[in-house]
């Protein structure tokens, strides 16, 4: 019934609680959250990364100038459609202030981690 999700290895479709989609480091990151009983050994979430395709398109009809445009993968678009059927329309593309703050905090953690890693490499030289 959900061929895209099944092809991604998702078998506990009835346990899907919510999902998020964000753009990070040139990839679309889809994270699916599951309802789990307390003490369950199964993961509470799964994360999938999808690359974007790049197309060159005519930017201005009269000037013959071109620009590159990135498009999301068809797989992630199909997976989003299937997930919206499962969880309803609770996933909104409109970002709230809290969502943006959470995303900014995540970005800060990623950046700090990468900076520390590079500093460590410099120190070890």
mmCIF file of N, CA and C in Angstrom:
data_model
loop_
_atom_site.group_PDB
_atom_site.id
_atom_site.type_symbol
_atom_site.label_atom_id
_atom_site.label_comp_id
_atom_site.label_asym_id
_atom_site.label_seq_id
_atom_site.Cartn_x
_atom_site.Cartn_y
_atom_site.Cartn_z
ATOM 1 N N UNK A 1 0.809 -1.193 0.000
ATOM 2 C CA UNK A 1 0.000 0.000 0.000
ATOM 3 C C UNK A 1 0.855 1.262 0.000
ATOM 4 N N UNK A 2 2.045 1.192 0.572
ATOM 5 C CA UNK A 2 2.981 2.313 0.613
ATOM 6 C C UNK A 2 4.313 1.848 0.011
ATOM 7 N N UNK A 3 4.388 1.750 -1.305
ATOM 8 C CA UNK A 3 5.557 1.150 -1.950
ATOM 9 C C UNK A 3 6.862 1.911 -1.724
ATOM 10 N N UNK A 4 6.805 3.232 -1.670
ATOM 11 C CA UNK A 4 8.033 4.003 -1.478
ATOM 12 C C UNK A 4 8.599 3.766 -0.086
ATOM 13 N N UNK A 5 7.749 3.819 0.923
ATOM 14 C CA UNK A 5 8.211 3.591 2.293
ATOM 15 C C UNK A 5 8.727 2.165 2.458
ATOM 16 N N UNK A 6 8.055 1.208 1.854
ATOM 17 C CA UNK A 6 8.509 -0.180 1.941
ATOM 18 C C UNK A 6 9.860 -0.352 1.243
ATOM 19 N N UNK A 7 10.065 0.351 0.126
ATOM 20 C CA UNK A 7 11.348 0.247 -0.574
ATOM 21 C C UNK A 7 12.476 0.883 0.243
ATOM 22 N N UNK A 8 12.117 1.788 1.168
ATOM 23 C CA UNK A 8 13.105 2.413 2.050
ATOM 24 C C UNK A 8 13.391 1.535 3.272
ATOM 25 N N UNK A 9 12.686 0.423 3.405
ATOM 26 C CA UNK A 9 12.911 -0.489 4.525
ATOM 27 C C UNK A 9 12.025 -0.219 5.722
ATOM 28 N N UNK A 10 11.002 0.574 5.555
ATOM 29 C CA UNK A 10 10.091 0.885 6.659
ATOM 30 C C UNK A 10 9.010 -0.183 6.693
ATOM 31 N N UNK A 11 8.972 -0.939 7.797
ATOM 32 C CA UNK A 11 8.014 -2.029 7.914
ATOM 33 C C UNK A 11 6.931 -1.749 8.958
ATOM 34 N N UNK A 12 7.226 -0.921 9.945
ATOM 35 C CA UNK A 12 6.266 -0.625 11.023
ATOM 36 C C UNK A 12 5.430 0.591 10.667
ATOM 37 N N UNK A 13 4.735 0.518 9.555
ATOM 38 C CA UNK A 13 3.980 1.666 9.056
ATOM 39 C C UNK A 13 2.886 2.078 10.038
ATOM 40 N N UNK A 14 2.253 1.139 10.690
ATOM 41 C CA UNK A 14 1.172 1.455 11.619
ATOM 42 C C UNK A 14 1.680 2.171 12.865
ATOM 43 N N UNK A 15 2.987 2.123 13.146
ATOM 44 C CA UNK A 15 3.554 2.761 14.340
ATOM 45 C C UNK A 15 4.103 4.160 14.072
ATOM 46 N N UNK A 16 4.017 4.645 12.835
ATOM 47 C CA UNK A 16 4.560 5.970 12.514
ATOM 48 C C UNK A 16 3.722 7.026 13.222
ATOM 49 N N UNK A 17 4.409 7.891 13.959
ATOM 50 C CA UNK A 17 3.745 8.925 14.744
ATOM 51 C C UNK A 17 3.812 10.286 14.052
ATOM 52 N N UNK A 18 4.997 10.651 13.576
ATOM 53 C CA UNK A 18 5.187 11.931 12.907
ATOM 54 C C UNK A 18 6.453 11.856 12.073
ATOM 55 N N UNK A 19 6.725 12.923 11.342
ATOM 56 C CA UNK A 19 7.939 12.991 10.541
ATOM 57 C C UNK A 19 8.349 14.442 10.364
ATOM 58 N N UNK A 20 9.629 14.633 10.068
ATOM 59 C CA UNK A 20 10.136 15.972 9.777
ATOM 60 C C UNK A 20 10.980 15.894 8.520
ATOM 61 N N UNK A 21 11.073 17.005 7.840
ATOM 62 C CA UNK A 21 11.917 17.113 6.655
ATOM 63 C C UNK A 21 12.680 18.414 6.762
ATOM 64 N N UNK A 22 13.995 18.343 6.619
ATOM 65 C CA UNK A 22 14.801 19.559 6.649
ATOM 66 C C UNK A 22 15.907 19.456 5.610
ATOM 67 N N UNK A 23 16.478 20.574 5.288
ATOM 68 C CA UNK A 23 17.563 20.646 4.319
ATOM 69 C C UNK A 23 18.845 20.875 5.090
ATOM 70 N N UNK A 24 19.820 19.994 4.905
ATOM 71 C CA UNK A 24 21.058 20.075 5.677
ATOM 72 C C UNK A 24 22.227 19.609 4.822
ATOM 73 N N UNK A 25 23.201 20.472 4.657
ATOM 74 C CA UNK A 25 24.435 20.099 3.966
ATOM 75 C C UNK A 25 24.220 19.598 2.544
ATOM 76 N N UNK A 26 23.321 20.202 1.817
ATOM 77 C CA UNK A 26 23.085 19.791 0.439
ATOM 78 C C UNK A 26 22.183 18.584 0.280
ATOM 79 N N UNK A 27 21.624 18.100 1.377
ATOM 80 C CA UNK A 27 20.752 16.924 1.336
ATOM 81 C C UNK A 27 19.421 17.242 2.014
ATOM 82 N N UNK A 28 18.380 16.572 1.565
ATOM 83 C CA UNK A 28 17.107 16.590 2.278
ATOM 84 C C UNK A 28 17.178 15.472 3.311
ATOM 85 N N UNK A 29 16.874 15.793 4.559
ATOM 86 C CA UNK A 29 16.925 14.815 5.640
ATOM 87 C C UNK A 29 15.502 14.558 6.125
ATOM 88 N N UNK A 30 15.037 13.340 5.906
ATOM 89 C CA UNK A 30 13.706 12.920 6.340
ATOM 90 C C UNK A 30 13.876 12.073 7.593
ATOM 91 N N UNK A 31 13.189 12.473 8.662
ATOM 92 C CA UNK A 31 13.262 11.722 9.911
ATOM 93 C C UNK A 31 11.851 11.271 10.266
ATOM 94 N N UNK A 32 11.712 9.972 10.472
ATOM 95 C CA UNK A 32 10.419 9.376 10.785
ATOM 96 C C UNK A 32 10.443 8.910 12.238
ATOM 97 N N UNK A 33 9.439 9.328 13.001
ATOM 98 C CA UNK A 33 9.334 8.986 14.423
ATOM 99 C C UNK A 33 8.238 7.934 14.614
ATOM 100 N N UNK A 34 8.511 6.986 15.521
ATOM 101 C CA UNK A 34 7.582 5.886 15.778
ATOM 102 C C UNK A 34 7.026 5.947 17.194
ATOM 103 N N UNK A 35 5.815 5.425 17.371
ATOM 104 C CA UNK A 35 5.261 5.215 18.706
ATOM 105 C C UNK A 35 5.863 3.913 19.228
ATOM 106 N N UNK A 36 6.478 3.962 20.385
ATOM 107 C CA UNK A 36 7.081 2.765 20.981
ATOM 108 C C UNK A 36 6.651 2.634 22.430
ATOM 109 N N UNK A 37 6.482 1.402 22.845
ATOM 110 C CA UNK A 37 6.171 1.125 24.244
ATOM 111 C C UNK A 37 7.405 1.404 25.096
ATOM 112 N N UNK A 38 7.185 1.769 26.335
ATOM 113 C CA UNK A 38 8.293 2.007 27.250
ATOM 114 C C UNK A 38 9.102 0.724 27.402
ATOM 115 N N UNK A 39 10.410 0.833 27.278
ATOM 116 C CA UNK A 39 11.284 -0.321 27.383
ATOM 117 C C UNK A 39 11.510 -1.052 26.074
ATOM 118 N N UNK A 40 10.902 -0.594 25.006
ATOM 119 C CA UNK A 40 11.073 -1.237 23.700
ATOM 120 C C UNK A 40 12.510 -1.067 23.216
ATOM 121 N N UNK A 41 13.037 -2.102 22.600
ATOM 122 C CA UNK A 41 14.387 -2.049 22.061
ATOM 123 C C UNK A 41 14.423 -1.539 20.612
ATOM 124 N N UNK A 42 13.255 -1.351 20.036
ATOM 125 C CA UNK A 42 13.182 -0.844 18.670
ATOM 126 C C UNK A 42 13.503 0.642 18.650
ATOM 127 N N UNK A 43 14.074 1.146 17.550
ATOM 128 C CA UNK A 43 14.425 2.571 17.501
ATOM 129 C C UNK A 43 13.181 3.457 17.499
ATOM 130 N N UNK A 44 13.323 4.637 18.100
ATOM 131 C CA UNK A 44 12.206 5.582 18.142
ATOM 132 C C UNK A 44 12.128 6.414 16.870
ATOM 133 N N UNK A 45 13.207 6.408 16.083
ATOM 134 C CA UNK A 45 13.189 7.177 14.840
ATOM 135 C C UNK A 45 14.187 6.585 13.850
ATOM 136 N N UNK A 46 13.984 6.932 12.594
ATOM 137 C CA UNK A 46 14.907 6.566 11.524
ATOM 138 C C UNK A 46 15.148 7.811 10.696
ATOM 139 N N UNK A 47 16.399 7.965 10.242
ATOM 140 C CA UNK A 47 16.761 9.130 9.464
ATOM 141 C C UNK A 47 17.219 8.684 8.078
ATOM 142 N N UNK A 48 16.761 9.410 7.066
ATOM 143 C CA UNK A 48 17.118 9.115 5.681
ATOM 144 C C UNK A 48 17.630 10.394 5.036
ATOM 145 N N UNK A 49 18.730 10.270 4.277
ATOM 146 C CA UNK A 49 19.274 11.420 3.556
ATOM 147 C C UNK A 49 19.091 11.198 2.067
ATOM 148 N N UNK A 50 18.636 12.248 1.403
ATOM 149 C CA UNK A 50 18.411 12.194 -0.034
ATOM 150 C C UNK A 50 19.168 13.332 -0.699
ATOM 151 N N UNK A 51 19.911 12.998 -1.749
ATOM 152 C CA UNK A 51 20.601 14.023 -2.517
ATOM 153 C C UNK A 51 19.617 14.783 -3.381
ATOM 154 N N UNK A 52 20.043 15.931 -3.840
ATOM 155 C CA UNK A 52 19.208 16.745 -4.732
ATOM 156 C C UNK A 52 19.803 16.731 -6.126
ATOM 157 N N UNK A 53 18.932 16.766 -7.117
ATOM 158 C CA UNK A 53 19.407 16.838 -8.489
ATOM 159 C C UNK A 53 19.563 18.308 -8.874
ATOM 160 N N UNK A 54 20.557 18.594 -9.700
ATOM 161 C CA UNK A 54 20.821 19.951 -10.143
ATOM 162 C C UNK A 54 20.487 20.074 -11.616
ATOM 163 N N UNK A 55 19.701 21.082 -11.938
ATOM 164 C CA UNK A 55 19.331 21.332 -13.327
ATOM 165 C C UNK A 55 19.787 22.739 -13.706
ATOM 166 N N UNK A 56 20.167 22.908 -14.960
ATOM 167 C CA UNK A 56 20.481 24.228 -15.473
ATOM 168 C C UNK A 56 19.266 24.714 -16.248
ATOM 169 N N UNK A 57 18.745 25.868 -15.844
ATOM 170 C CA UNK A 57 17.544 26.400 -16.474
ATOM 171 C C UNK A 57 17.809 27.807 -16.984
ATOM 172 N N UNK A 58 17.032 28.205 -17.969
ATOM 173 C CA UNK A 58 17.115 29.548 -18.529
ATOM 174 C C UNK A 58 16.552 30.517 -17.495
ATOM 175 N N UNK A 59 17.389 31.471 -17.069
ATOM 176 C CA UNK A 59 16.991 32.378 -16.000
ATOM 177 C C UNK A 59 16.206 33.569 -16.532
ATOM 178 N N UNK A 60 16.611 34.086 -17.666
ATOM 179 C CA UNK A 60 15.958 35.260 -18.219
ATOM 180 C C UNK A 60 15.718 35.010 -19.697
ATOM 181 N N UNK A 61 14.482 35.081 -20.121
ATOM 182 C CA UNK A 61 14.107 34.739 -21.488
ATOM 183 C C UNK A 61 14.868 35.505 -22.554
ATOM 184 N N UNK A 62 15.149 36.785 -22.350
ATOM 185 C CA UNK A 62 15.784 37.580 -23.389
ATOM 186 C C UNK A 62 17.291 37.628 -23.314
ATOM 187 N N UNK A 63 17.872 37.357 -22.194
ATOM 188 C CA UNK A 63 19.311 37.539 -21.996
ATOM 189 C C UNK A 63 20.142 36.286 -22.214
ATOM 190 N N UNK A 64 19.500 35.160 -22.362
ATOM 191 C CA UNK A 64 20.198 33.880 -22.521
ATOM 192 C C UNK A 64 21.149 33.601 -21.345
ATOM 193 N N UNK A 65 20.720 33.957 -20.143
ATOM 194 C CA UNK A 65 21.493 33.635 -18.949
ATOM 195 C C UNK A 65 20.885 32.396 -18.293
ATOM 196 N N UNK A 66 21.764 31.585 -17.739
ATOM 197 C CA UNK A 66 21.338 30.335 -17.136
ATOM 198 C C UNK A 66 21.714 30.331 -15.668
ATOM 199 N N UNK A 67 20.970 29.566 -14.895
ATOM 200 C CA UNK A 67 21.300 29.370 -13.484
ATOM 201 C C UNK A 67 21.015 27.921 -13.111
ATOM 202 N N UNK A 68 21.669 27.495 -12.049
ATOM 203 C CA UNK A 68 21.465 26.115 -11.602
ATOM 204 C C UNK A 68 20.413 26.090 -10.498
ATOM 205 N N UNK A 69 19.520 25.114 -10.615
ATOM 206 C CA UNK A 69 18.436 24.951 -9.653
ATOM 207 C C UNK A 69 18.514 23.534 -9.095
ATOM 208 N N UNK A 70 18.367 23.427 -7.773
ATOM 209 C CA UNK A 70 18.358 22.104 -7.149
ATOM 210 C C UNK A 70 16.918 21.686 -6.899
ATOM 211 N N UNK A 71 16.632 20.415 -7.187
ATOM 212 C CA UNK A 71 15.293 19.867 -6.980
ATOM 213 C C UNK A 71 15.375 18.673 -6.037
ATOM 214 N N UNK A 72 14.359 18.511 -5.194
ATOM 215 C CA UNK A 72 14.353 17.337 -4.311
ATOM 216 C C UNK A 72 14.183 16.044 -5.106
ATOM 217 N N UNK A 73 14.659 14.971 -4.528
ATOM 218 C CA UNK A 73 14.542 13.647 -5.132
ATOM 219 C C UNK A 73 13.079 13.236 -5.251
ATOM 220 N N UNK A 74 12.754 12.505 -6.301
ATOM 221 C CA UNK A 74 11.387 11.999 -6.461
ATOM 222 C C UNK A 74 11.018 11.043 -5.332
ATOM 223 N N UNK A 75 12.014 10.319 -4.831
ATOM 224 C CA UNK A 75 11.751 9.361 -3.750
ATOM 225 C C UNK A 75 11.281 10.094 -2.495
ATOM 226 N N UNK A 76 11.953 11.194 -2.151
ATOM 227 C CA UNK A 76 11.549 11.924 -0.946
ATOM 228 C C UNK A 76 10.169 12.553 -1.136
ATOM 229 N N UNK A 77 9.858 12.996 -2.342
ATOM 230 C CA UNK A 77 8.528 13.560 -2.588
ATOM 231 C C UNK A 77 7.439 12.495 -2.457
ATOM 232 N N UNK A 78 7.700 11.318 -3.000
ATOM 233 C CA UNK A 78 6.726 10.220 -2.888
ATOM 234 C C UNK A 78 6.579 9.764 -1.433
ATOM 235 N N UNK A 79 7.711 9.687 -0.724
ATOM 236 C CA UNK A 79 7.671 9.279 0.682
ATOM 237 C C UNK A 79 6.861 10.280 1.501
ATOM 238 N N UNK A 80 7.022 11.574 1.209
ATOM 239 C CA UNK A 80 6.258 12.603 1.922
ATOM 240 C C UNK A 80 4.756 12.435 1.676
ATOM 241 N N UNK A 81 4.382 12.143 0.441
ATOM 242 C CA UNK A 81 2.962 11.930 0.133
ATOM 243 C C UNK A 81 2.402 10.757 0.937
ATOM 244 N N UNK A 82 3.166 9.671 0.967
ATOM 245 C CA UNK A 82 2.705 8.489 1.705
ATOM 246 C C UNK A 82 2.638 8.768 3.202
ATOM 247 N N UNK A 83 3.635 9.472 3.731
ATOM 248 C CA UNK A 83 3.634 9.790 5.158
ATOM 249 C C UNK A 83 2.470 10.709 5.523
ATOM 250 N N UNK A 84 2.148 11.648 4.654
ATOM 251 C CA UNK A 84 1.012 12.525 4.923
ATOM 252 C C UNK A 84 -0.299 11.749 4.927
ATOM 253 N N UNK A 85 -0.392 10.708 4.106
ATOM 254 C CA UNK A 85 -1.578 9.856 4.134
ATOM 255 C C UNK A 85 -1.668 9.117 5.472
ATOM 256 N N UNK A 86 -0.518 8.705 6.002
ATOM 257 C CA UNK A 86 -0.494 7.929 7.243
ATOM 258 C C UNK A 86 -0.787 8.807 8.455
ATOM 259 N N UNK A 87 -0.075 9.900 8.592
ATOM 260 C CA UNK A 87 -0.208 10.717 9.800
ATOM 261 C C UNK A 87 -1.163 11.889 9.613
ATOM 262 N N UNK A 88 -1.743 12.021 8.450
ATOM 263 C CA UNK A 88 -2.635 13.147 8.194
ATOM 264 C C UNK A 88 -1.831 14.379 7.872
ATOM 265 N N UNK A 89 -2.443 15.479 7.955
ATOM 266 C CA UNK A 89 -1.776 16.738 7.597
ATOM 267 C C UNK A 89 -1.158 17.416 8.815
ATOM 268 N N UNK A 90 -0.761 16.652 9.825
ATOM 269 C CA UNK A 90 -0.172 17.275 10.992
ATOM 270 C C UNK A 90 1.188 17.872 10.685
ATOM 271 N N UNK A 91 1.848 17.361 9.657
ATOM 272 C CA UNK A 91 3.125 17.940 9.247
ATOM 273 C C UNK A 91 2.829 19.183 8.415
ATOM 274 N N UNK A 92 3.256 20.333 8.900
ATOM 275 C CA UNK A 92 3.011 21.564 8.177
ATOM 276 C C UNK A 92 4.320 22.084 7.614
ATOM 277 N N UNK A 93 4.267 22.589 6.395
ATOM 278 C CA UNK A 93 5.474 23.139 5.793
ATOM 279 C C UNK A 93 5.767 24.528 6.339
ATOM 280 N N UNK A 94 4.761 25.168 6.949
ATOM 281 C CA UNK A 94 4.951 26.489 7.530
ATOM 282 C C UNK A 94 5.725 26.343 8.840
ATOM 283 N N UNK A 95 6.856 27.002 8.924
ATOM 284 C CA UNK A 95 7.706 26.892 10.103
ATOM 285 C C UNK A 95 7.219 27.835 11.196
ATOM 286 N N UNK A 96 7.236 27.352 12.418
ATOM 287 C CA UNK A 96 6.891 28.196 13.549
ATOM 288 C C UNK A 96 8.181 28.733 14.164
ATOM 289 N N UNK A 97 8.049 29.696 15.030
ATOM 290 C CA UNK A 97 9.213 30.277 15.690
ATOM 291 C C UNK A 97 9.980 29.200 16.461
ATOM 292 N N UNK A 98 9.251 28.339 17.166
ATOM 293 C CA UNK A 98 9.885 27.269 17.941
ATOM 294 C C UNK A 98 10.648 26.309 17.031
ATOM 295 N N UNK A 99 10.069 25.999 15.866
ATOM 296 C CA UNK A 99 10.745 25.114 14.917
ATOM 297 C C UNK A 99 12.048 25.735 14.422
ATOM 298 N N UNK A 100 11.998 27.035 14.126
ATOM 299 C CA UNK A 100 13.196 27.717 13.637
ATOM 300 C C UNK A 100 14.271 27.791 14.711
ATOM 301 N N UNK A 101 13.870 28.022 15.958
ATOM 302 C CA UNK A 101 14.838 28.042 17.060
ATOM 303 C C UNK A 101 15.472 26.669 17.225
ATOM 304 N N UNK A 102 14.661 25.625 17.144
ATOM 305 C CA UNK A 102 15.163 24.254 17.272
ATOM 306 C C UNK A 102 16.144 23.937 16.135
ATOM 307 N N UNK A 103 15.805 24.349 14.925
ATOM 308 C CA UNK A 103 16.666 24.115 13.776
ATOM 309 C C UNK A 103 17.986 24.879 13.921
ATOM 310 N N UNK A 104 17.915 26.117 14.419
ATOM 311 C CA UNK A 104 19.110 26.920 14.640
ATOM 312 C C UNK A 104 20.007 26.277 15.701
ATOM 313 N N UNK A 105 19.416 25.779 16.776
ATOM 314 C CA UNK A 105 20.195 25.108 17.818
ATOM 315 C C UNK A 105 20.879 23.856 17.270
ATOM 316 N N UNK A 106 20.164 23.107 16.425
ATOM 317 C CA UNK A 106 20.759 21.921 15.808
ATOM 318 C C UNK A 106 21.941 22.317 14.929
ATOM 319 N N UNK A 107 21.778 23.385 14.158
ATOM 320 C CA UNK A 107 22.853 23.861 13.291
ATOM 321 C C UNK A 107 24.059 24.290 14.109
ATOM 322 N N UNK A 108 23.827 24.955 15.231
ATOM 323 C CA UNK A 108 24.928 25.366 16.107
ATOM 324 C C UNK A 108 25.703 24.159 16.620
ATOM 325 N N UNK A 109 24.988 23.097 17.017
ATOM 326 C CA UNK A 109 25.653 21.881 17.496
ATOM 327 C C UNK A 109 26.509 21.263 16.398
ATOM 328 N N UNK A 110 25.956 21.181 15.188
ATOM 329 C CA UNK A 110 26.685 20.598 14.066
ATOM 330 C C UNK A 110 27.934 21.422 13.760
ATOM 331 N N UNK A 111 27.779 22.748 13.727
ATOM 332 C CA UNK A 111 28.910 23.627 13.417
ATOM 333 C C UNK A 111 29.984 23.534 14.503
ATOM 334 N N UNK A 112 29.588 23.570 15.774
ATOM 335 C CA UNK A 112 30.559 23.474 16.866
ATOM 336 C C UNK A 112 31.306 22.153 16.825
ATOM 337 N N UNK A 113 30.596 21.088 16.510
ATOM 338 C CA UNK A 113 31.230 19.778 16.411
ATOM 339 C C UNK A 113 32.256 19.762 15.280
ATOM 340 N N UNK A 114 31.894 20.319 14.145
ATOM 341 C CA UNK A 114 32.802 20.343 12.991
ATOM 342 C C UNK A 114 34.010 21.228 13.277
ATOM 343 N N UNK A 115 33.805 22.371 13.909
ATOM 344 C CA UNK A 115 34.915 23.262 14.257
ATOM 345 C C UNK A 115 35.866 22.558 15.211
ATOM 346 N N UNK A 116 35.338 21.863 16.213
ATOM 347 C CA UNK A 116 36.185 21.121 17.162
ATOM 348 C C UNK A 116 36.985 20.036 16.449
ATOM 349 N N UNK A 117 36.341 19.361 15.519
ATOM 350 C CA UNK A 117 37.019 18.309 14.755
ATOM 351 C C UNK A 117 38.179 18.888 13.949
ATOM 352 N N UNK A 118 37.968 20.013 13.305
ATOM 353 C CA UNK A 118 39.027 20.636 12.499
ATOM 354 C C UNK A 118 40.153 21.147 13.394
ATOM 355 N N UNK A 119 39.818 21.746 14.539
ATOM 356 C CA UNK A 119 40.838 22.207 15.483
ATOM 357 C C UNK A 119 41.688 21.039 15.968
ATOM 358 N N UNK A 120 41.037 19.914 16.246
ATOM 359 C CA UNK A 120 41.755 18.720 16.693
ATOM 360 C C UNK A 120 42.725 18.254 15.615
ATOM 361 N N UNK A 121 42.294 18.270 14.366
ATOM 362 C CA UNK A 121 43.170 17.874 13.258
ATOM 363 C C UNK A 121 44.360 18.818 13.134
ATOM 364 N N UNK A 122 44.118 20.124 13.317
ATOM 365 C CA UNK A 122 45.206 21.113 13.238
ATOM 366 C C UNK A 122 46.193 20.878 14.376
ATOM 367 N N UNK A 123 45.687 20.638 15.585
ATOM 368 C CA UNK A 123 46.557 20.412 16.745
ATOM 369 C C UNK A 123 47.406 19.152 16.579
ATOM 370 N N UNK A 124 46.880 18.155 15.901
ATOM 371 C CA UNK A 124 47.608 16.913 15.755
ATOM 372 C C UNK A 124 48.657 16.964 14.635
ATOM 373 N N UNK A 125 48.694 18.033 13.888
ATOM 374 C CA UNK A 125 49.689 18.175 12.805
ATOM 375 C C UNK A 125 51.041 18.587 13.344
#
